[in-house]
């Protein structure tokens, strides 16, 4: 099921840096079928990556069937495109990436994993404990690890609570820059600035600018509380390479409506 053209997913992530959208699927929120429908709508609208995970309520029993359903749906769309000369098969070769709450929320059918250190957690379990537990599984399954520094900014939401994070406030630009330098020094490929799912305010653009200025090597992901294209574009203009949205995609029961909304969102993000 795994897309063969993405053996080195991090090259793909770098190649699409600058103005790309990630759809985040929470297996605790949607059945595998609904998740797959949302992903098809998102990819048709121009999303370039799919994350599967959530801060609570996820384990292999819901993560794995969700990943499988998404991979199967993408394969089917790719096959359909191959039968129609007017559509691009490549458009469906989008990596499905684990964004796990811990070592129990994995799937061998994913293409890659954000192998994260929750850098501002006060609990060593989120710095390295869960990662040590999950590493043998990831190695055996052949899921590509992408080293990622995960930094939670205010307001932080459930991710901040569950991850016991010492939140970064909007004016702590020197601190976020230091985290970026630290992530780069560890050799991570990605830095994710997170405001928390459903956050009332997204990561402040000044924090994004400071992280960007501190490292031009890291791929910068930003998510949490981004609900419209203008906010996404502001994050992009501040230096974000990829914008992650979860809640935005959960508001629609109708896949066509979701696709239309995301088309507008992505057009604005790319403008
Ligand atoms: C959460 O940053 C993501 O990890 C997405 O947040 O659900 O607010 O889009 P939203």
PDB file of C-alpha atoms and ligand atoms in Angstrom:
ATOM      1  CA  UNK A   1       0.000   0.000   0.000  1.00  0.00           C
ATOM      2  CA  UNK A   2       2.882   2.352   0.715  1.00  0.00           C
ATOM      3  CA  UNK A   3       3.566   4.873  -2.075  1.00  0.00           C
ATOM      4  CA  UNK A   4       6.866   3.668  -3.532  1.00  0.00           C
ATOM      5  CA  UNK A   5       7.942   7.073  -4.770  1.00  0.00           C
ATOM      6  CA  UNK A   6       8.332   8.392  -1.221  1.00  0.00           C
ATOM      7  CA  UNK A   7      11.058   6.157   0.117  1.00  0.00           C
ATOM      8  CA  UNK A   8      12.780   9.254   1.442  1.00  0.00           C
ATOM      9  CA  UNK A   9       9.874  11.196   2.817  1.00  0.00           C
ATOM     10  CA  UNK A  10      11.977  13.958   4.300  1.00  0.00           C
ATOM     11  CA  UNK A  11      13.154  14.906   0.766  1.00  0.00           C
ATOM     12  CA  UNK A  12       9.491  15.179  -0.174  1.00  0.00           C
ATOM     13  CA  UNK A  13       8.796  17.292   2.915  1.00  0.00           C
ATOM     14  CA  UNK A  14      11.679  19.617   2.036  1.00  0.00           C
ATOM     15  CA  UNK A  15      10.706  19.800  -1.631  1.00  0.00           C
ATOM     16  CA  UNK A  16       7.201  20.973  -0.740  1.00  0.00           C
ATOM     17  CA  UNK A  17       8.312  23.411   1.960  1.00  0.00           C
ATOM     18  CA  UNK A  18       7.179  27.010   1.762  1.00  0.00           C
ATOM     19  CA  UNK A  19       3.441  26.930   1.296  1.00  0.00           C
ATOM     20  CA  UNK A  20       2.011  23.457   1.828  1.00  0.00           C
ATOM     21  CA  UNK A  21      -0.909  22.116   3.816  1.00  0.00           C
ATOM     22  CA  UNK A  22      -1.113  19.059   6.078  1.00  0.00           C
ATOM     23  CA  UNK A  23      -4.465  17.529   7.023  1.00  0.00           C
ATOM     24  CA  UNK A  24      -4.416  16.072  10.541  1.00  0.00           C
ATOM     25  CA  UNK A  25      -6.732  13.114  11.104  1.00  0.00           C
ATOM     26  CA  UNK A  26      -7.605  12.171  14.676  1.00  0.00           C
ATOM     27  CA  UNK A  27      -8.621   8.474  14.772  1.00  0.00           C
ATOM     28  CA  UNK A  28     -10.464   9.159  18.025  1.00  0.00           C
ATOM     29  CA  UNK A  29     -12.749  11.572  16.183  1.00  0.00           C
ATOM     30  CA  UNK A  30     -13.615   9.792  12.926  1.00  0.00           C
ATOM     31  CA  UNK A  31     -14.148   6.225  11.710  1.00  0.00           C
ATOM     32  CA  UNK A  32     -11.569   4.907   9.214  1.00  0.00           C
ATOM     33  CA  UNK A  33     -14.042   5.368   6.340  1.00  0.00           C
ATOM     34  CA  UNK A  34     -14.844   8.963   7.242  1.00  0.00           C
ATOM     35  CA  UNK A  35     -11.130   9.668   7.750  1.00  0.00           C
ATOM     36  CA  UNK A  36     -10.380   8.276   4.287  1.00  0.00           C
ATOM     37  CA  UNK A  37     -13.134  10.403   2.702  1.00  0.00           C
ATOM     38  CA  UNK A  38     -11.752  13.528   4.392  1.00  0.00           C
ATOM     39  CA  UNK A  39      -8.256  12.734   3.133  1.00  0.00           C
ATOM     40  CA  UNK A  40      -9.430  12.235  -0.442  1.00  0.00           C
ATOM     41  CA  UNK A  41     -11.245  15.587  -0.315  1.00  0.00           C
ATOM     42  CA  UNK A  42      -8.132  17.257   1.144  1.00  0.00           C
ATOM     43  CA  UNK A  43      -5.710  15.778  -1.385  1.00  0.00           C
ATOM     44  CA  UNK A  44      -8.083  16.673  -4.231  1.00  0.00           C
ATOM     45  CA  UNK A  45      -8.032  20.240  -2.850  1.00  0.00           C
ATOM     46  CA  UNK A  46      -4.212  20.324  -2.800  1.00  0.00           C
ATOM     47  CA  UNK A  47      -3.089  19.032   0.640  1.00  0.00           C
ATOM     48  CA  UNK A  48       0.372  17.506   0.346  1.00  0.00           C
ATOM     49  CA  UNK A  49       0.632  15.384   3.484  1.00  0.00           C
ATOM     50  CA  UNK A  50      -1.615  13.476   5.897  1.00  0.00           C
ATOM     51  CA  UNK A  51      -0.906  13.230   9.623  1.00  0.00           C
ATOM     52  CA  UNK A  52      -2.666  10.582  11.725  1.00  0.00           C
ATOM     53  CA  UNK A  53      -2.736  11.089  15.488  1.00  0.00           C
ATOM     54  CA  UNK A  54      -4.182  12.960  18.455  1.00  0.00           C
ATOM     55  CA  UNK A  55      -3.288  13.900  22.025  1.00  0.00           C
ATOM     56  CA  UNK A  56      -5.632  11.362  23.613  1.00  0.00           C
ATOM     57  CA  UNK A  57      -7.850   8.383  22.837  1.00  0.00           C
ATOM     58  CA  UNK A  58      -5.591   6.861  20.182  1.00  0.00           C
ATOM     59  CA  UNK A  59      -3.967   3.431  20.124  1.00  0.00           C
ATOM     60  CA  UNK A  60      -3.065   0.816  17.537  1.00  0.00           C
ATOM     61  CA  UNK A  61      -6.713  -0.370  17.456  1.00  0.00           C
ATOM     62  CA  UNK A  62      -7.916   2.886  15.914  1.00  0.00           C
ATOM     63  CA  UNK A  63      -4.689   4.269  14.388  1.00  0.00           C
ATOM     64  CA  UNK A  64      -3.845   1.204  12.280  1.00  0.00           C
ATOM     65  CA  UNK A  65      -7.292   0.722  10.621  1.00  0.00           C
ATOM     66  CA  UNK A  66      -7.371   4.464   9.917  1.00  0.00           C
ATOM     67  CA  UNK A  67      -3.958   4.432   8.230  1.00  0.00           C
ATOM     68  CA  UNK A  68      -4.927   1.344   6.192  1.00  0.00           C
ATOM     69  CA  UNK A  69      -8.230   2.900   5.055  1.00  0.00           C
ATOM     70  CA  UNK A  70      -6.444   6.097   3.978  1.00  0.00           C
ATOM     71  CA  UNK A  71      -3.713   4.196   2.097  1.00  0.00           C
ATOM     72  CA  UNK A  72      -6.324   2.062   0.317  1.00  0.00           C
ATOM     73  CA  UNK A  73      -8.386   5.110  -0.663  1.00  0.00           C
ATOM     74  CA  UNK A  74      -5.297   6.897  -2.032  1.00  0.00           C
ATOM     75  CA  UNK A  75      -4.313   3.794  -4.016  1.00  0.00           C
ATOM     76  CA  UNK A  76      -7.818   3.562  -5.473  1.00  0.00           C
ATOM     77  CA  UNK A  77      -7.815   7.220  -6.504  1.00  0.00           C
ATOM     78  CA  UNK A  78      -4.363   6.765  -8.031  1.00  0.00           C
ATOM     79  CA  UNK A  79      -5.588   3.762 -10.002  1.00  0.00           C
ATOM     80  CA  UNK A  80      -8.684   5.671 -11.155  1.00  0.00           C
ATOM     81  CA  UNK A  81      -6.436   8.507 -12.335  1.00  0.00           C
ATOM     82  CA  UNK A  82      -4.306   6.052 -14.303  1.00  0.00           C
ATOM     83  CA  UNK A  83      -7.437   5.155 -16.276  1.00  0.00           C
ATOM     84  CA  UNK A  84      -8.134   8.791 -17.101  1.00  0.00           C
ATOM     85  CA  UNK A  85      -5.453  10.599 -19.098  1.00  0.00           C
ATOM     86  CA  UNK A  86      -6.779  13.974 -17.920  1.00  0.00           C
ATOM     87  CA  UNK A  87      -5.841  13.481 -14.260  1.00  0.00           C
ATOM     88  CA  UNK A  88      -2.446  13.178 -12.580  1.00  0.00           C
ATOM     89  CA  UNK A  89      -1.625   9.935 -10.765  1.00  0.00           C
ATOM     90  CA  UNK A  90       1.193  11.684  -8.883  1.00  0.00           C
ATOM     91  CA  UNK A  91      -1.260  13.966  -7.102  1.00  0.00           C
ATOM     92  CA  UNK A  92      -2.390  10.974  -5.010  1.00  0.00           C
ATOM     93  CA  UNK A  93       1.128  10.013  -3.907  1.00  0.00           C
ATOM     94  CA  UNK A  94       0.836  11.821  -0.615  1.00  0.00           C
ATOM     95  CA  UNK A  95       2.650  10.458   2.446  1.00  0.00           C
ATOM     96  CA  UNK A  96       0.617   9.172   5.379  1.00  0.00           C
ATOM     97  CA  UNK A  97       2.588  10.076   8.486  1.00  0.00           C
ATOM     98  CA  UNK A  98       2.088   9.079  12.117  1.00  0.00           C
ATOM     99  CA  UNK A  99       1.823  11.997  14.544  1.00  0.00           C
ATOM    100  CA  UNK A 100       1.524   9.877  17.679  1.00  0.00           C
ATOM    101  CA  UNK A 101       0.640  10.624  21.290  1.00  0.00           C
ATOM    102  CA  UNK A 102       2.963   7.815  22.312  1.00  0.00           C
ATOM    103  CA  UNK A 103       4.396   4.383  21.589  1.00  0.00           C
ATOM    104  CA  UNK A 104       0.962   2.703  21.590  1.00  0.00           C
ATOM    105  CA  UNK A 105      -0.489   4.830  18.758  1.00  0.00           C
ATOM    106  CA  UNK A 106       1.438   3.371  15.808  1.00  0.00           C
ATOM    107  CA  UNK A 107       0.808   1.516  12.552  1.00  0.00           C
ATOM    108  CA  UNK A 108       3.200  -0.447  10.323  1.00  0.00           C
ATOM    109  CA  UNK A 109       1.257   0.764   7.268  1.00  0.00           C
ATOM    110  CA  UNK A 110       2.274   4.408   7.630  1.00  0.00           C
ATOM    111  CA  UNK A 111       4.945   5.831   5.319  1.00  0.00           C
ATOM    112  CA  UNK A 112       6.728   7.794   8.032  1.00  0.00           C
ATOM    113  CA  UNK A 113       6.503   9.031  11.599  1.00  0.00           C
ATOM    114  CA  UNK A 114       7.188  12.404  13.152  1.00  0.00           C
ATOM    115  CA  UNK A 115       9.696  11.000  15.635  1.00  0.00           C
ATOM    116  CA  UNK A 116       9.266  13.782  18.107  1.00  0.00           C
ATOM    117  CA  UNK A 117      10.778  15.172  21.245  1.00  0.00           C
ATOM    118  CA  UNK A 118       8.266  17.348  23.086  1.00  0.00           C
ATOM    119  CA  UNK A 119      11.082  19.735  23.875  1.00  0.00           C
ATOM    120  CA  UNK A 120       9.324  21.916  26.442  1.00  0.00           C
ATOM    121  CA  UNK A 121       7.697  19.085  28.366  1.00  0.00           C
ATOM    122  CA  UNK A 122       8.477  18.842  32.058  1.00  0.00           C
ATOM    123  CA  UNK A 123       8.036  15.059  31.906  1.00  0.00           C
ATOM    124  CA  UNK A 124      10.927  12.928  30.609  1.00  0.00           C
ATOM    125  CA  UNK A 125       8.395  10.413  29.215  1.00  0.00           C
ATOM    126  CA  UNK A 126       7.625  12.926  26.452  1.00  0.00           C
ATOM    127  CA  UNK A 127      11.258  13.855  25.904  1.00  0.00           C
ATOM    128  CA  UNK A 128      12.541  10.332  25.343  1.00  0.00           C
ATOM    129  CA  UNK A 129      10.562   7.679  27.285  1.00  0.00           C
ATOM    130  CA  UNK A 130       7.780   6.952  24.776  1.00  0.00           C
ATOM    131  CA  UNK A 131      10.316   7.243  21.978  1.00  0.00           C
ATOM    132  CA  UNK A 132      12.513   4.489  23.458  1.00  0.00           C
ATOM    133  CA  UNK A 133       9.437   2.257  23.767  1.00  0.00           C
ATOM    134  CA  UNK A 134       8.362   2.918  20.166  1.00  0.00           C
ATOM    135  CA  UNK A 135      11.738   2.779  18.382  1.00  0.00           C
ATOM    136  CA  UNK A 136      11.981  -1.039  17.997  1.00  0.00           C
ATOM    137  CA  UNK A 137       8.448  -1.167  16.529  1.00  0.00           C
ATOM    138  CA  UNK A 138       9.257   1.596  14.044  1.00  0.00           C
ATOM    139  CA  UNK A 139      12.521  -0.066  13.031  1.00  0.00           C
ATOM    140  CA  UNK A 140      10.864  -3.463  12.515  1.00  0.00           C
ATOM    141  CA  UNK A 141       7.960  -1.986  10.528  1.00  0.00           C
ATOM    142  CA  UNK A 142      10.281   0.041   8.283  1.00  0.00           C
ATOM    143  CA  UNK A 143       8.363   3.249   8.942  1.00  0.00           C
ATOM    144  CA  UNK A 144      10.666   6.187   8.161  1.00  0.00           C
ATOM    145  CA  UNK A 145      11.411   8.288  11.263  1.00  0.00           C
ATOM    146  CA  UNK A 146      11.595  12.053  10.764  1.00  0.00           C
ATOM    147  CA  UNK A 147      13.309  13.614  13.780  1.00  0.00           C
ATOM    148  CA  UNK A 148      11.122  16.463  15.007  1.00  0.00           C
ATOM    149  CA  UNK A 149      11.317  18.993  17.787  1.00  0.00           C
ATOM    150  CA  UNK A 150       7.768  19.632  19.032  1.00  0.00           C
ATOM    151  CA  UNK A 151       7.338  22.870  20.940  1.00  0.00           C
ATOM    152  CA  UNK A 152       4.024  23.878  22.474  1.00  0.00           C
ATOM    153  CA  UNK A 153       3.173  27.562  22.620  1.00  0.00           C
ATOM    154  CA  UNK A 154       0.365  29.289  24.554  1.00  0.00           C
ATOM    155  CA  UNK A 155      -2.525  28.622  24.820  1.00  0.00           C
ATOM    156  CA  UNK A 156      -1.396  24.999  24.298  1.00  0.00           C
ATOM    157  CA  UNK A 157      -4.762  23.226  24.690  1.00  0.00           C
ATOM    158  CA  UNK A 158      -4.966  19.529  25.392  1.00  0.00           C
ATOM    159  CA  UNK A 159      -1.544  18.856  23.855  1.00  0.00           C
ATOM    160  CA  UNK A 160      -0.017  21.251  26.378  1.00  0.00           C
ATOM    161  CA  UNK A 161      -1.899  19.647  29.277  1.00  0.00           C
ATOM    162  CA  UNK A 162      -1.307  16.025  28.305  1.00  0.00           C
ATOM    163  CA  UNK A 163       2.313  16.753  27.390  1.00  0.00           C
ATOM    164  CA  UNK A 164       2.879  18.714  30.636  1.00  0.00           C
ATOM    165  CA  UNK A 165       4.488  21.492  28.646  1.00  0.00           C
ATOM    166  CA  UNK A 166       5.931  24.696  30.009  1.00  0.00           C
ATOM    167  CA  UNK A 167       4.197  26.826  27.383  1.00  0.00           C
ATOM    168  CA  UNK A 168       6.038  29.440  25.357  1.00  0.00           C
ATOM    169  CA  UNK A 169       4.309  32.810  25.567  1.00  0.00           C
ATOM    170  CA  UNK A 170       3.867  35.098  22.554  1.00  0.00           C
ATOM    171  CA  UNK A 171       6.634  37.478  23.685  1.00  0.00           C
ATOM    172  CA  UNK A 172       9.244  34.769  24.376  1.00  0.00           C
ATOM    173  CA  UNK A 173      10.934  35.106  21.017  1.00  0.00           C
ATOM    174  CA  UNK A 174      14.450  34.514  22.372  1.00  0.00           C
ATOM    175  CA  UNK A 175      13.273  31.301  23.998  1.00  0.00           C
ATOM    176  CA  UNK A 176      11.645  29.911  20.853  1.00  0.00           C
ATOM    177  CA  UNK A 177      14.802  30.828  18.907  1.00  0.00           C
ATOM    178  CA  UNK A 178      16.851  28.866  21.448  1.00  0.00           C
ATOM    179  CA  UNK A 179      14.548  25.847  20.990  1.00  0.00           C
ATOM    180  CA  UNK A 180      15.043  26.109  17.223  1.00  0.00           C
ATOM    181  CA  UNK A 181      18.836  26.212  17.636  1.00  0.00           C
ATOM    182  CA  UNK A 182      18.616  23.278  20.037  1.00  0.00           C
ATOM    183  CA  UNK A 183      16.452  21.241  17.599  1.00  0.00           C
ATOM    184  CA  UNK A 184      18.875  21.938  14.767  1.00  0.00           C
ATOM    185  CA  UNK A 185      21.820  20.969  16.982  1.00  0.00           C
ATOM    186  CA  UNK A 186      20.161  17.644  17.789  1.00  0.00           C
ATOM    187  CA  UNK A 187      19.998  17.019  14.033  1.00  0.00           C
ATOM    188  CA  UNK A 188      16.210  17.076  13.825  1.00  0.00           C
ATOM    189  CA  UNK A 189      14.764  17.729  10.360  1.00  0.00           C
ATOM    190  CA  UNK A 190      11.571  19.402  11.536  1.00  0.00           C
ATOM    191  CA  UNK A 191      10.445  21.912  14.159  1.00  0.00           C
ATOM    192  CA  UNK A 192       6.719  21.995  14.897  1.00  0.00           C
ATOM    193  CA  UNK A 193       5.313  25.049  16.688  1.00  0.00           C
ATOM    194  CA  UNK A 194       1.990  23.999  18.190  1.00  0.00           C
ATOM    195  CA  UNK A 195      -0.700  26.216  19.770  1.00  0.00           C
ATOM    196  CA  UNK A 196      -2.950  23.245  20.612  1.00  0.00           C
ATOM    197  CA  UNK A 197      -5.823  21.789  18.646  1.00  0.00           C
ATOM    198  CA  UNK A 198      -8.770  24.191  18.590  1.00  0.00           C
ATOM    199  CA  UNK A 199      -6.692  27.004  20.123  1.00  0.00           C
ATOM    200  CA  UNK A 200      -8.457  30.352  20.273  1.00  0.00           C
ATOM    201  CA  UNK A 201      -5.292  32.041  19.087  1.00  0.00           C
ATOM    202  CA  UNK A 202      -2.718  30.430  16.801  1.00  0.00           C
ATOM    203  CA  UNK A 203       1.059  30.567  17.309  1.00  0.00           C
ATOM    204  CA  UNK A 204       2.023  34.254  17.297  1.00  0.00           C
ATOM    205  CA  UNK A 205       3.750  35.268  14.025  1.00  0.00           C
ATOM    206  CA  UNK A 206       6.624  36.785  16.057  1.00  0.00           C
ATOM    207  CA  UNK A 207       7.404  33.322  17.463  1.00  0.00           C
ATOM    208  CA  UNK A 208       7.373  31.849  13.948  1.00  0.00           C
ATOM    209  CA  UNK A 209       9.656  34.653  12.709  1.00  0.00           C
ATOM    210  CA  UNK A 210      12.080  34.112  15.587  1.00  0.00           C
ATOM    211  CA  UNK A 211      12.269  30.352  15.017  1.00  0.00           C
ATOM    212  CA  UNK A 212      12.736  30.897  11.275  1.00  0.00           C
ATOM    213  CA  UNK A 213      15.511  33.445  11.853  1.00  0.00           C
ATOM    214  CA  UNK A 214      17.272  31.046  14.227  1.00  0.00           C
ATOM    215  CA  UNK A 215      17.385  28.181  11.732  1.00  0.00           C
ATOM    216  CA  UNK A 216      17.128  28.014   7.985  1.00  0.00           C
ATOM    217  CA  UNK A 217      17.813  24.261   8.007  1.00  0.00           C
ATOM    218  CA  UNK A 218      14.737  23.089   9.892  1.00  0.00           C
ATOM    219  CA  UNK A 219      11.458  22.495   8.093  1.00  0.00           C
ATOM    220  CA  UNK A 220       9.029  24.623  10.094  1.00  0.00           C
ATOM    221  CA  UNK A 221       5.531  23.270  10.752  1.00  0.00           C
ATOM    222  CA  UNK A 222       2.905  25.419  12.453  1.00  0.00           C
ATOM    223  CA  UNK A 223      -0.507  24.326  13.690  1.00  0.00           C
ATOM    224  CA  UNK A 224      -3.247  24.828  16.242  1.00  0.00           C
ATOM    225  CA  UNK A 225      -6.180  27.224  15.863  1.00  0.00           C
ATOM    226  CA  UNK A 226      -5.668  27.963  12.160  1.00  0.00           C
ATOM    227  CA  UNK A 227      -9.153  28.114  10.641  1.00  0.00           C
ATOM    228  CA  UNK A 228      -8.836  30.278   7.529  1.00  0.00           C
ATOM    229  CA  UNK A 229      -6.504  30.974   4.648  1.00  0.00           C
ATOM    230  CA  UNK A 230      -5.597  34.484   5.816  1.00  0.00           C
ATOM    231  CA  UNK A 231      -4.295  33.166   9.170  1.00  0.00           C
ATOM    232  CA  UNK A 232      -2.431  30.401   7.345  1.00  0.00           C
ATOM    233  CA  UNK A 233      -0.871  32.935   4.989  1.00  0.00           C
ATOM    234  CA  UNK A 234       0.198  35.127   7.933  1.00  0.00           C
ATOM    235  CA  UNK A 235       1.980  32.089   9.430  1.00  0.00           C
ATOM    236  CA  UNK A 236       3.537  31.305   6.083  1.00  0.00           C
ATOM    237  CA  UNK A 237       4.696  34.908   5.609  1.00  0.00           C
ATOM    238  CA  UNK A 238       6.311  34.737   9.058  1.00  0.00           C
ATOM    239  CA  UNK A 239       8.332  31.701   7.930  1.00  0.00           C
ATOM    240  CA  UNK A 240       6.194  28.557   8.295  1.00  0.00           C
ATOM    241  CA  UNK A 241       6.886  25.906   5.645  1.00  0.00           C
ATOM    242  CA  UNK A 242       3.810  23.776   6.299  1.00  0.00           C
ATOM    243  CA  UNK A 243       0.470  24.593   7.905  1.00  0.00           C
ATOM    244  CA  UNK A 244      -1.296  21.831   9.838  1.00  0.00           C
ATOM    245  CA  UNK A 245      -5.063  21.868  10.353  1.00  0.00           C
ATOM    246  CA  UNK A 246      -7.219  19.351  12.184  1.00  0.00           C
ATOM    247  CA  UNK A 247     -10.452  20.937  13.449  1.00  0.00           C
ATOM    248  CA  UNK A 248     -11.088  22.760  10.188  1.00  0.00           C
ATOM    249  CA  UNK A 249     -11.484  19.400   8.454  1.00  0.00           C
ATOM    250  CA  UNK A 250     -13.671  17.907  11.176  1.00  0.00           C
ATOM    251  CA  UNK A 251     -16.472  20.451  10.789  1.00  0.00           C
ATOM    252  CA  UNK A 252     -17.850  18.953   7.578  1.00  0.00           C
ATOM    253  CA  UNK A 253     -20.010  15.878   7.201  1.00  0.00           C
ATOM    254  CA  UNK A 254     -19.992  16.399   3.444  1.00  0.00           C
ATOM    255  CA  UNK A 255     -16.670  15.691   1.672  1.00  0.00           C
ATOM    256  CA  UNK A 256     -17.534  17.992  -1.225  1.00  0.00           C
ATOM    257  CA  UNK A 257     -18.017  20.950   1.140  1.00  0.00           C
ATOM    258  CA  UNK A 258     -14.707  20.162   2.826  1.00  0.00           C
ATOM    259  CA  UNK A 259     -12.955  20.046  -0.541  1.00  0.00           C
ATOM    260  CA  UNK A 260     -14.375  23.423  -1.579  1.00  0.00           C
ATOM    261  CA  UNK A 261     -13.382  25.031   1.732  1.00  0.00           C
ATOM    262  CA  UNK A 262      -9.864  23.595   1.558  1.00  0.00           C
ATOM    263  CA  UNK A 263      -9.450  24.701  -2.056  1.00  0.00           C
ATOM    264  CA  UNK A 264     -10.101  28.292  -0.958  1.00  0.00           C
ATOM    265  CA  UNK A 265      -7.852  27.847   2.098  1.00  0.00           C
ATOM    266  CA  UNK A 266      -4.938  26.415   0.088  1.00  0.00           C
ATOM    267  CA  UNK A 267      -5.289  28.986  -2.697  1.00  0.00           C
ATOM    268  CA  UNK A 268      -4.914  31.760  -0.116  1.00  0.00           C
ATOM    269  CA  UNK A 269      -2.028  29.984   1.613  1.00  0.00           C
ATOM    270  CA  UNK A 270      -0.198  29.668  -1.702  1.00  0.00           C
ATOM    271  CA  UNK A 271      -0.942  33.210  -2.898  1.00  0.00           C
TER     272      UNK A 271
HETATM  273  C1  LIG B   1      -3.059  20.019  16.465  1.00  0.00           C
HETATM  274  O1  LIG B   1      -1.895  21.708  15.344  1.00  0.00           O
HETATM  275  C2  LIG B   1      -2.830  20.706  15.181  1.00  0.00           C
HETATM  276  O2  LIG B   1      -1.962  19.236  16.773  1.00  0.00           O
HETATM  277  C3  LIG B   1      -4.091  21.160  14.517  1.00  0.00           C
HETATM  278  O3  LIG B   1      -4.818  22.066  15.300  1.00  0.00           O
HETATM  279  O4  LIG B   1      -7.156  21.211  15.213  1.00  0.00           O
HETATM  280  O5  LIG B   1      -6.702  23.611  15.756  1.00  0.00           O
HETATM  281  O6  LIG B   1      -6.357  22.764  13.453  1.00  0.00           O
HETATM  282  P1  LIG B   1      -6.343  22.446  14.917  1.00  0.00           P
END
